[in-house]
XYZ file of C-alpha atoms in Angstrom:
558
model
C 5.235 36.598 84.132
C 1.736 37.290 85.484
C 2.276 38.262 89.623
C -0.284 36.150 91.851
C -2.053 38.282 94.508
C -0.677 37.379 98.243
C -3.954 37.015 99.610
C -4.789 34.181 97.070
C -0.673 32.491 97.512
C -1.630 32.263 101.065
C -4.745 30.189 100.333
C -3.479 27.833 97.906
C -1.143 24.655 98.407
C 2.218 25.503 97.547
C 2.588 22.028 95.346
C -0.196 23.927 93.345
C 1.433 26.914 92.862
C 4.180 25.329 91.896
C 2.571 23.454 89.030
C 0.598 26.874 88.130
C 4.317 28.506 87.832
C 5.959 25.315 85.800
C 2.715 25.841 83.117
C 3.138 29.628 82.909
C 7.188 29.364 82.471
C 5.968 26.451 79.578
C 4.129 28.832 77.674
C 6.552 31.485 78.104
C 7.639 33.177 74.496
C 4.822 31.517 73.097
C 2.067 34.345 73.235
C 0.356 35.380 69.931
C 1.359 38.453 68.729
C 0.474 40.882 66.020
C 2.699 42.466 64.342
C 3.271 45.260 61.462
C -0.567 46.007 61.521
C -1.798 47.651 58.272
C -5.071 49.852 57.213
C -7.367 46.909 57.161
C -5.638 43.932 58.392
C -4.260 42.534 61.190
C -1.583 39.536 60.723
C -2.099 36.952 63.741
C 1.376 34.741 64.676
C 1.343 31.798 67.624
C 4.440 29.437 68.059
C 2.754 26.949 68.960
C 2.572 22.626 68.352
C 1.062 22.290 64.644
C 1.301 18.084 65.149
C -2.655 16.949 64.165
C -5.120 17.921 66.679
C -3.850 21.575 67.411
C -5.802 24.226 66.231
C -6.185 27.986 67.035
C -9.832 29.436 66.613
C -10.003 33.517 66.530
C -12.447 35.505 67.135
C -12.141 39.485 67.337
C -14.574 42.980 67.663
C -13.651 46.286 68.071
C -12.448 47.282 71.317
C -15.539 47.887 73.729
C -18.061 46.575 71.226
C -20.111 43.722 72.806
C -20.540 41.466 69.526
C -17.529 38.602 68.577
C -17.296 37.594 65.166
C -15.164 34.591 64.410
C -12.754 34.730 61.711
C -11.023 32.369 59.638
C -8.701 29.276 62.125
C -5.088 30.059 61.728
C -3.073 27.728 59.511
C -1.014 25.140 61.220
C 2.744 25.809 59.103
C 4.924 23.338 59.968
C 8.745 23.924 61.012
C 10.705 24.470 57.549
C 13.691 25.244 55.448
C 13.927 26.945 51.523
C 16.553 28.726 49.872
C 18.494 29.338 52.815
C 15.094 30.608 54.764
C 13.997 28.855 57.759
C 10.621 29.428 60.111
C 9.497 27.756 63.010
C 6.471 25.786 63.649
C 3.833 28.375 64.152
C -0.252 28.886 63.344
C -0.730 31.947 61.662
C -3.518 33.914 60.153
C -5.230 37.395 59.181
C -8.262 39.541 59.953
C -9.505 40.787 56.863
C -11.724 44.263 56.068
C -11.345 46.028 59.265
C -11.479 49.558 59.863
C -8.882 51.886 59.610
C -7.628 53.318 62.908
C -9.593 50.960 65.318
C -8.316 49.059 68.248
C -9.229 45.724 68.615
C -9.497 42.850 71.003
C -8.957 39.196 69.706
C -9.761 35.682 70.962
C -7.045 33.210 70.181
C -7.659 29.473 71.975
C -5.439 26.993 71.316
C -7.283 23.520 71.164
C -5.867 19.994 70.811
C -7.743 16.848 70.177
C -11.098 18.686 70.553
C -10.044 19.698 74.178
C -9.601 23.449 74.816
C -5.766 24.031 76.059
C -5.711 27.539 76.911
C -7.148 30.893 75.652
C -5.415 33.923 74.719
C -5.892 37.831 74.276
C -4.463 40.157 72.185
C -4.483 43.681 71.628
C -4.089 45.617 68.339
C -5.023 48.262 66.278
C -5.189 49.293 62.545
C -3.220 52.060 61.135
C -4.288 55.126 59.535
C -2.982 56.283 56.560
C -0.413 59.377 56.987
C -2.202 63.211 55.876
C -0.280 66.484 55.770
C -0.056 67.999 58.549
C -3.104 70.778 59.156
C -0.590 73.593 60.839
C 2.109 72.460 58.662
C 3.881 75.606 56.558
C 3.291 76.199 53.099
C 6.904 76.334 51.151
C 6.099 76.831 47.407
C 8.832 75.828 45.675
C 10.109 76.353 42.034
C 13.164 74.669 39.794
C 15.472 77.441 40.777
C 15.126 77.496 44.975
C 13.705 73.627 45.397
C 17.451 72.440 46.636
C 17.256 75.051 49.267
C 13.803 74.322 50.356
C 14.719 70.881 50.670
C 17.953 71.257 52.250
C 15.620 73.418 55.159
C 12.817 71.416 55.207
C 11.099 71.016 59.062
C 8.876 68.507 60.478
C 5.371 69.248 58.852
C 6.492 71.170 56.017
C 4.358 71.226 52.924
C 6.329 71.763 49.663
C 4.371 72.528 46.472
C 5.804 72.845 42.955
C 5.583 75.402 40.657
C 5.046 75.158 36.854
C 8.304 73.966 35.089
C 11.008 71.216 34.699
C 12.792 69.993 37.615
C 15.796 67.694 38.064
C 15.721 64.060 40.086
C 17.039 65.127 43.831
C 17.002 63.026 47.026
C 16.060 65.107 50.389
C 17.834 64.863 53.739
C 15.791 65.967 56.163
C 13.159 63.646 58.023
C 9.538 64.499 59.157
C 8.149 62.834 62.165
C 4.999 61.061 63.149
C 2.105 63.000 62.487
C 4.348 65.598 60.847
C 5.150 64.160 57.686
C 7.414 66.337 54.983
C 4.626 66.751 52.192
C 5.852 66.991 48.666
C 2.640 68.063 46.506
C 3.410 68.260 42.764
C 1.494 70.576 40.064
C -0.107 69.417 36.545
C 2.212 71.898 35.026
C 5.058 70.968 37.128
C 7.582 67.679 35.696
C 10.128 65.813 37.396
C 13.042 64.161 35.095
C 15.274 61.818 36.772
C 15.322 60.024 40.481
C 13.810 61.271 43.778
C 15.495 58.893 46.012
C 14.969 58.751 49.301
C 17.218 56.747 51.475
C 16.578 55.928 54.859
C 14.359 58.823 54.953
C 11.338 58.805 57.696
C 7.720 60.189 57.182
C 7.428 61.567 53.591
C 4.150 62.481 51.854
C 4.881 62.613 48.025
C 1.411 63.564 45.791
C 0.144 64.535 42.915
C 3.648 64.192 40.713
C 4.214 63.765 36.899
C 7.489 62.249 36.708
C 9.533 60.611 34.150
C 11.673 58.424 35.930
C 11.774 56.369 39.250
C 11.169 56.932 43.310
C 13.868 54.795 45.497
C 12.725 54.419 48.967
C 15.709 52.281 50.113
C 16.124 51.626 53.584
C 12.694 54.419 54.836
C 9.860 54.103 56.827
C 6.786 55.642 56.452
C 6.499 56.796 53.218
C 3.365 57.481 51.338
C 3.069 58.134 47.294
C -0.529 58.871 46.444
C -1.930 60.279 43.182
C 0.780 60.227 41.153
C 1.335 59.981 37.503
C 5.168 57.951 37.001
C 6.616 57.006 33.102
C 9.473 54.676 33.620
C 12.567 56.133 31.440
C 12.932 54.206 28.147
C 16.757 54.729 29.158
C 17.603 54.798 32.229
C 16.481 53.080 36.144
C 16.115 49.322 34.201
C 12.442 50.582 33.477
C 11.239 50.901 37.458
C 8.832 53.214 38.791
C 8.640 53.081 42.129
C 11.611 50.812 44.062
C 12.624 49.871 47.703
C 15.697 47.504 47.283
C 16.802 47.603 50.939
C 14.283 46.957 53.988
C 11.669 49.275 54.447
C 8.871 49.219 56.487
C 5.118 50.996 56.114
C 5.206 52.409 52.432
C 1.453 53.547 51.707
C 1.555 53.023 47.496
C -1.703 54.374 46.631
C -4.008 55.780 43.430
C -0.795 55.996 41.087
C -0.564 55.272 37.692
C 2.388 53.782 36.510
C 3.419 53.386 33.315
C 5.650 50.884 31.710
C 7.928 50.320 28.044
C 7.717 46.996 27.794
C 5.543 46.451 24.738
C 2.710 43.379 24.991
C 4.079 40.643 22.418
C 4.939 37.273 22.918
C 8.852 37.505 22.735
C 8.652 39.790 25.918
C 7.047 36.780 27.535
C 8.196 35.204 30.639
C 11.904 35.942 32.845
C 14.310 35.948 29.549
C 11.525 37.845 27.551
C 12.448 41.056 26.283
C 10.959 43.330 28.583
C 11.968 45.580 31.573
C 10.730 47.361 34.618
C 9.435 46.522 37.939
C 5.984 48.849 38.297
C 6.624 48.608 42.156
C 9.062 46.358 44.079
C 9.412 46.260 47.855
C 10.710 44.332 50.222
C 10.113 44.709 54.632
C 6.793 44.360 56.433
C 4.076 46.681 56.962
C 3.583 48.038 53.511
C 0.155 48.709 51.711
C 0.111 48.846 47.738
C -3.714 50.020 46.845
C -5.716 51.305 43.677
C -2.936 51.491 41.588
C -2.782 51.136 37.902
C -0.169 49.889 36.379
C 0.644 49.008 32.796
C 3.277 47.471 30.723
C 6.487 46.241 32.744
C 7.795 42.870 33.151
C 6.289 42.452 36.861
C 3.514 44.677 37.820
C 3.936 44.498 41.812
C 6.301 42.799 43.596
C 8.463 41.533 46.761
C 12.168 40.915 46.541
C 13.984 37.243 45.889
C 16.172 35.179 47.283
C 19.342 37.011 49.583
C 17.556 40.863 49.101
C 13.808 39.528 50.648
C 13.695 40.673 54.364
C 11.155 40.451 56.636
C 8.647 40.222 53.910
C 5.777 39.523 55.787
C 1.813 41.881 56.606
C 2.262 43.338 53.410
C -1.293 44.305 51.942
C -1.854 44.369 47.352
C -5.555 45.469 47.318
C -7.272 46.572 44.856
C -4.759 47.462 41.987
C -5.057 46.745 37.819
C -2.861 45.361 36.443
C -1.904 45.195 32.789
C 0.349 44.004 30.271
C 2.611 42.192 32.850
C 4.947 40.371 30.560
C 6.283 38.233 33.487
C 4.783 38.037 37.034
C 1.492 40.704 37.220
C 1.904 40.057 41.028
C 5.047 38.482 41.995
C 4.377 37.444 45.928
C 7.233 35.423 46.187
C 9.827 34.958 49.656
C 6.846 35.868 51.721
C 7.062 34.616 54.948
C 3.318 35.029 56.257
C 0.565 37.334 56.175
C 1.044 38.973 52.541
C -2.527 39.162 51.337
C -3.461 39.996 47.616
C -7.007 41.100 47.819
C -8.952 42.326 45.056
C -6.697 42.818 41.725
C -7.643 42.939 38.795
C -5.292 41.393 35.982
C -5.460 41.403 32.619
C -2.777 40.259 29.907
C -0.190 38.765 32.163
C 2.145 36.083 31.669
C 1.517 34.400 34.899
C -0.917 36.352 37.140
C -0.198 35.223 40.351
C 3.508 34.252 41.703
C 4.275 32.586 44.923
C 8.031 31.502 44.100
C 8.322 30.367 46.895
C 6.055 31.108 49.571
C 7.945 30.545 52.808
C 5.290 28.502 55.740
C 3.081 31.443 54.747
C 0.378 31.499 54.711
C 0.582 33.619 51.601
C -3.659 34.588 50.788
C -4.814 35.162 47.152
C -8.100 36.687 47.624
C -10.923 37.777 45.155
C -8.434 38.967 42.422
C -9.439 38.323 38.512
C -7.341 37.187 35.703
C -8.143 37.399 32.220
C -5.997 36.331 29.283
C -2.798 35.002 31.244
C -0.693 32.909 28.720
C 1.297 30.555 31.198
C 0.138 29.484 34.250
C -2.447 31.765 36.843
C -0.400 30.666 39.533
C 3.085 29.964 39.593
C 3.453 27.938 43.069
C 7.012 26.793 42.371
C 10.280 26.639 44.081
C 8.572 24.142 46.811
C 6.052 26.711 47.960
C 4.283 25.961 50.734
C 1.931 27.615 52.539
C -0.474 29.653 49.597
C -4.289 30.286 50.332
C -6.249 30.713 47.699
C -9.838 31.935 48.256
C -12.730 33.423 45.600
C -10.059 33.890 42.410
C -11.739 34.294 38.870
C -9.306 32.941 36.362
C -9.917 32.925 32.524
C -7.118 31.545 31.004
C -5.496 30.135 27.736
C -4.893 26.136 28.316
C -4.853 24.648 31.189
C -7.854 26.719 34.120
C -5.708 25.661 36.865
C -1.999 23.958 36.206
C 1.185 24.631 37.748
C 4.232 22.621 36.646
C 7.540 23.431 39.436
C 8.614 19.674 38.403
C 9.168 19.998 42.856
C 6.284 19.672 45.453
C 3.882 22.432 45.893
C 3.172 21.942 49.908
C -0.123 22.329 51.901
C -2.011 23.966 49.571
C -5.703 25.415 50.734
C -7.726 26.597 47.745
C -11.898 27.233 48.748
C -14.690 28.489 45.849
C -12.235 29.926 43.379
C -13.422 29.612 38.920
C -11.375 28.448 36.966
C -11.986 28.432 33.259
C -9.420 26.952 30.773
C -9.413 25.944 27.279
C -7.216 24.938 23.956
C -3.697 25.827 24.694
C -0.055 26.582 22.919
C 2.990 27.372 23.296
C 4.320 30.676 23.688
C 7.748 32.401 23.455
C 8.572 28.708 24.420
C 6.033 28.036 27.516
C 3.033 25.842 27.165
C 0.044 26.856 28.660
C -1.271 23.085 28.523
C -3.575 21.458 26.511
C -6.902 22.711 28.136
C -7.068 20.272 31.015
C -9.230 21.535 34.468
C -6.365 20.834 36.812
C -2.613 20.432 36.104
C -1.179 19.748 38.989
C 1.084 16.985 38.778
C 3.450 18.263 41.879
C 0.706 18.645 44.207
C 1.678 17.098 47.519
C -1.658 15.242 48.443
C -0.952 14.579 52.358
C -0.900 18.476 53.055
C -3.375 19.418 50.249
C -6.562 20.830 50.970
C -8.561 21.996 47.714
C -12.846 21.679 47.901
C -15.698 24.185 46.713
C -13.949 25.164 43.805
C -15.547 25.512 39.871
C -13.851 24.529 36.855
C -14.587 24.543 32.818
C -13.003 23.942 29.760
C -14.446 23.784 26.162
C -11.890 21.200 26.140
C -13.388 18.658 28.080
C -12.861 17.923 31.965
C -9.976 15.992 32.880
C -7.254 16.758 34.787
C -4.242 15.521 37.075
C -4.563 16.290 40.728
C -1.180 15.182 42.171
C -1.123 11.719 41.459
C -4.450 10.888 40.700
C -5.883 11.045 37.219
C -9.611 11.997 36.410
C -11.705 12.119 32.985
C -14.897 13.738 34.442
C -16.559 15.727 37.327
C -17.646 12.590 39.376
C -14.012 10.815 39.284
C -13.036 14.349 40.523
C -15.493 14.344 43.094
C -15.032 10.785 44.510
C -11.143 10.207 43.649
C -9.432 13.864 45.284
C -10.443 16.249 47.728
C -12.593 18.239 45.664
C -16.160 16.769 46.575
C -18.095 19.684 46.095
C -16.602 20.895 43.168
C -18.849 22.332 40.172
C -18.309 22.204 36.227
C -18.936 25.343 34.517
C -18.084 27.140 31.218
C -17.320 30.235 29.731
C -21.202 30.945 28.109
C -23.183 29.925 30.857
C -21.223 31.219 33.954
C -20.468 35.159 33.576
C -23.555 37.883 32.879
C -21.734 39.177 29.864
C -19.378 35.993 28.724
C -16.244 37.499 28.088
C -14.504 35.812 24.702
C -12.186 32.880 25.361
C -8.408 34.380 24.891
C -7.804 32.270 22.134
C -4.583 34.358 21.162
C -2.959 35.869 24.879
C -0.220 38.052 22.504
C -3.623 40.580 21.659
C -4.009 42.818 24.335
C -7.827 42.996 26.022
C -10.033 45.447 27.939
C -11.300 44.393 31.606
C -14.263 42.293 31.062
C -17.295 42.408 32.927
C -16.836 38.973 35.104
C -20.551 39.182 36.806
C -21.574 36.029 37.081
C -25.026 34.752 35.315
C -27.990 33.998 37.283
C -28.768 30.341 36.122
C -24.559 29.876 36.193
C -23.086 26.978 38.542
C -20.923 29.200 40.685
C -23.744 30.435 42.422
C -24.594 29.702 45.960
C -21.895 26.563 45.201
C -19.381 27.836 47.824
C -18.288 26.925 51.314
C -19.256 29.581 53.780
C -15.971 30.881 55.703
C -15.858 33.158 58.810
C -14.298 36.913 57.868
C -14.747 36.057 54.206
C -17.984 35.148 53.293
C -20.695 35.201 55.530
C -22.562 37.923 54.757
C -23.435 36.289 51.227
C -26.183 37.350 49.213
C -28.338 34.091 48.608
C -28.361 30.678 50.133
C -24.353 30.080 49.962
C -21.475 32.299 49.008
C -20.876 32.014 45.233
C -17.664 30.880 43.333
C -14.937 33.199 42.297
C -14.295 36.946 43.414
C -17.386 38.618 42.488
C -20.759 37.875 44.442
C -24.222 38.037 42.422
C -26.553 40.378 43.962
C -25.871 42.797 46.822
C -23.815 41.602 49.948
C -23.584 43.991 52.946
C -19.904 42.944 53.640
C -17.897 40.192 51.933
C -15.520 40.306 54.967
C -18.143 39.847 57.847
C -17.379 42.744 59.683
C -20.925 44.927 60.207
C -20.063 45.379 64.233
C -23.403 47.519 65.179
């Protein structure tokens, strides 16, 4: 608790300090906090009331810097239970596109009823990624004295491979902060097997060619950068890169990762025939960036049900994904602050999996999908809690459905495209019938869904919970959705990509510009940390802005 100064306790009535003390014990264990901070985010939790009326507005700058921007209001999760996971009643947010490495202040006040309650600040800072140490020693290693080297290794060692064959192996020794153990691989040198790592600490491994599979169970601080992994076709169940017990911090970045499960429609969906997890994770902290990663039954993803722990500030920017013959992104058991920023998906199953989100919130942010044969977003399992915010979706069926048969709870989707069109049914899942919206489940009371674009070339009606519509102006007046736009394929995107009439062909990324004269543009809802440095008049629909924008996250501090 905060000391008052004696000179000012001997001014003041002691019925008023008394009061003063009684507020301050109140709010005691209920200051904001930040925590697992990654490269470019910063996760915001405050346990505070979320009854209507309470809100938390945030603003933040870089330490020192005299400018505040504001950033998005956390979201007001309500106390809950799900598959034997409970949370409390918090608000809970991110700041999005920081700097790496950069202390910041933030602004967090707390207002009810339009009446400011109290004002908060916190403290926090961005992480860097981890480098090889400058000093540390050069160890070159080859297949015959790499055990040894291992079994040696100090604090800041770098190990490089030699030219030849070597064996899986799992090291013992630990670098420290600052010092990591780098492992540097060779073009001519391959690795056959497992490198497992198990409650290791500060590892660098780059530049491998492996056949085979990285376990990171149970370590912190581990980075695998610019690496080249095939999954076995026999052995490891098809993974690549694996943490099944909590971790915390793994940097996952510029791999490419390379699957066996072949793209055809009887590997589709959780009982398809297919195999392999690309990269599966579970703890906080962790960053998964500019990977590629190609033919396995889920691309990237968190653990379910008893093995998810403490999923929560866990960062998927930037990756492609391919030929994901399940979940291209599987998101699911996070608890809050897992942001997937920036994918790009193509030939997927379902693109986007939040099964179930747990409070969250859970933010899908300017990723792309093109050709997914089920559903873009699979919000089952009674998710609650999933942002959605600029997504580009091109789809088979149905632009936007979701079918859990079980409520999908306080759902906040701004400016996202959605195009849809004739449907099927495929390895035994319809896509639906080419309606705008499917979403039969959709809990109205805690629903928030506006600025958002939809097409199909077969025709625009939809469900939206409850409520039926048959064009854009029953859309418009009957749900939430009163700025919503109708677009198609041909007259939204630059170069109109060709509607995936068959989703078992395998596609190249299409160019998803959008078109001058299209709908989408300037039809969005500006919001803070997002948007507001928007080329034109208003932020466009879907992830890609027309024309140049200095910074889609807001965050030009002179």
């Amino acid at each position: 608790m905060r000391s008052i100064p004696f000179r000012w306790r001997r001014q003041v009535p002691t019925w008023v300090l008394l009061t003063l003390l009684l507020a301050m014990s109140a709010h005691a264990g209920t200051l904001p906090e930040s925590p697992a901070p990654t490269f470019e985010h910063l996760s915001l939790v405050w346990e505070l009331p979320t009854a209507s009326g309470h809100e938390v507005r945030v603003r933040f700058r870089p330490t020192g810097n005299p400018e505040w921007r504001a950033a998005l209001p956390l979201f007001a999760v309500q106390a809950g239970s799900n598959s034997g996971f409970s949370w409390p009643q918090r608000h809970a947010g991110s700041l999005f596109g920081l700097t790496p490495g950069t202390a910041y202040e933030v602004e967090l006040q707390h207002w009810q009823d339009g009446q400011l309650q109290e004002t908060r600040f916190l403290a926090a800072s961005t992480r860097l990624p981890a480098q090889p140490d400058p000093d540390g020693t050069l160890r070159p290693a080859t297949p015959a004295t790499l055990a040894g080297i291992l079994g040696t290794a100090q604090p800041g060692d770098i190990i490089t491979l030699g030219a030849g064959s070597y064996a899986g192996f799992s090291p013992s020794r630990d670098g420290i902060a600052g010092q990591p153990i780098t492992l540097r691989g060779h073009p001519d040198a391959i690795i056959t097997g497992e490198i497992g790592l198990f409650f290791r600490q500060h590892w660098i491994l780059e530049d491998l060619q492996m056949l085979g599979r990285i376990r990171l169970n149970g370590s912190n601080d581990i980075t695998v950068r610019n690496s080249r992994i095939e999954a076995s076709p026999t052995q490891f169940n098809g993974d690549t890169i694996v943490c099944f017990l909590r971790c915390e911090r793994l940097h996952i970045v510029g791999n490419e990762l390379i699957g066996t499960t072949i793209w055809q429609e009887s590997a589709f969906g959780a009982n398809g025939n297919n195999r392999g997890e690309g990269v599966t994770v579970t703890g906080p902290g962790h960053v998964i960036e500019d990977n590629l990663v190609v033919g396995f039954r889920d691309g990237i993803s968190l653990l379910e049900d008893t093995e998810a722990v403490d999923q929560y500030s866990v960062d998927i920017l930037r990756n492609r994904i391919e030929a994901a013959a399940d979940d291209a992104i599987e998101a699911d058991f996070c608890i809050h602050n897992c942001r997937s920023v920036g994918n790009t998906v193509v030939d997927a199953f379902i693109a986007f999996s939040a099964q179930p989100t747990l409070g969250g919130p859970n933010f899908f942010l300017r990723n792309s999908a093109y050709n997914v044969a089920h559903v873009a977003f699979k919000l089952y399992r009674t998710s609650r809690g999933d942002v959605l915010l600029h997504n580009t979706v091109i789809k088979n069926g149905d632009a936007f459905g979701a079918y859990p048969g079980v409520p999908i709870g306080t759902l906040y989707a701004r400016n996202n495209l959605f195009i849809g069109g004739p449907g099927g049914t495929w390895n035994g899942f319809s896509s639906g019938s080419g309606r705008v919206i499917d979403l039969q489940s959709l809990e109205l009371a805690s629903a928030s869904l506006d600025y958002n674009g939809y097409g199909s070339s077969s025709g625009f009606a939809g469900r939206f919970g409850t409520i039926s519509f048959n064009n854009l102006s029953e859309l418009r007046n009957l749900t939430t959705e009163w700025h919503a736009q109708q677009l198609s394929l041909a007259g939204s995107f630059a170069t109109p990509p060709a509607f995936p009439t068959d989703p078992t062909q395998r596609h190249s990324p299409p160019d998803l510009s959008l078109a001058a004269a299209s709908a989408a543009v300037d039809a969005g809802q500006p919001l803070p940390n997002i948007n507001v440095d928007h080329a034109g008049g208003a932020p466009d629909l879907g992830a890609f802005e027309l024309g140049p924008a200095d910074s889609l996250f807001a965050n030009g501090f002179e």
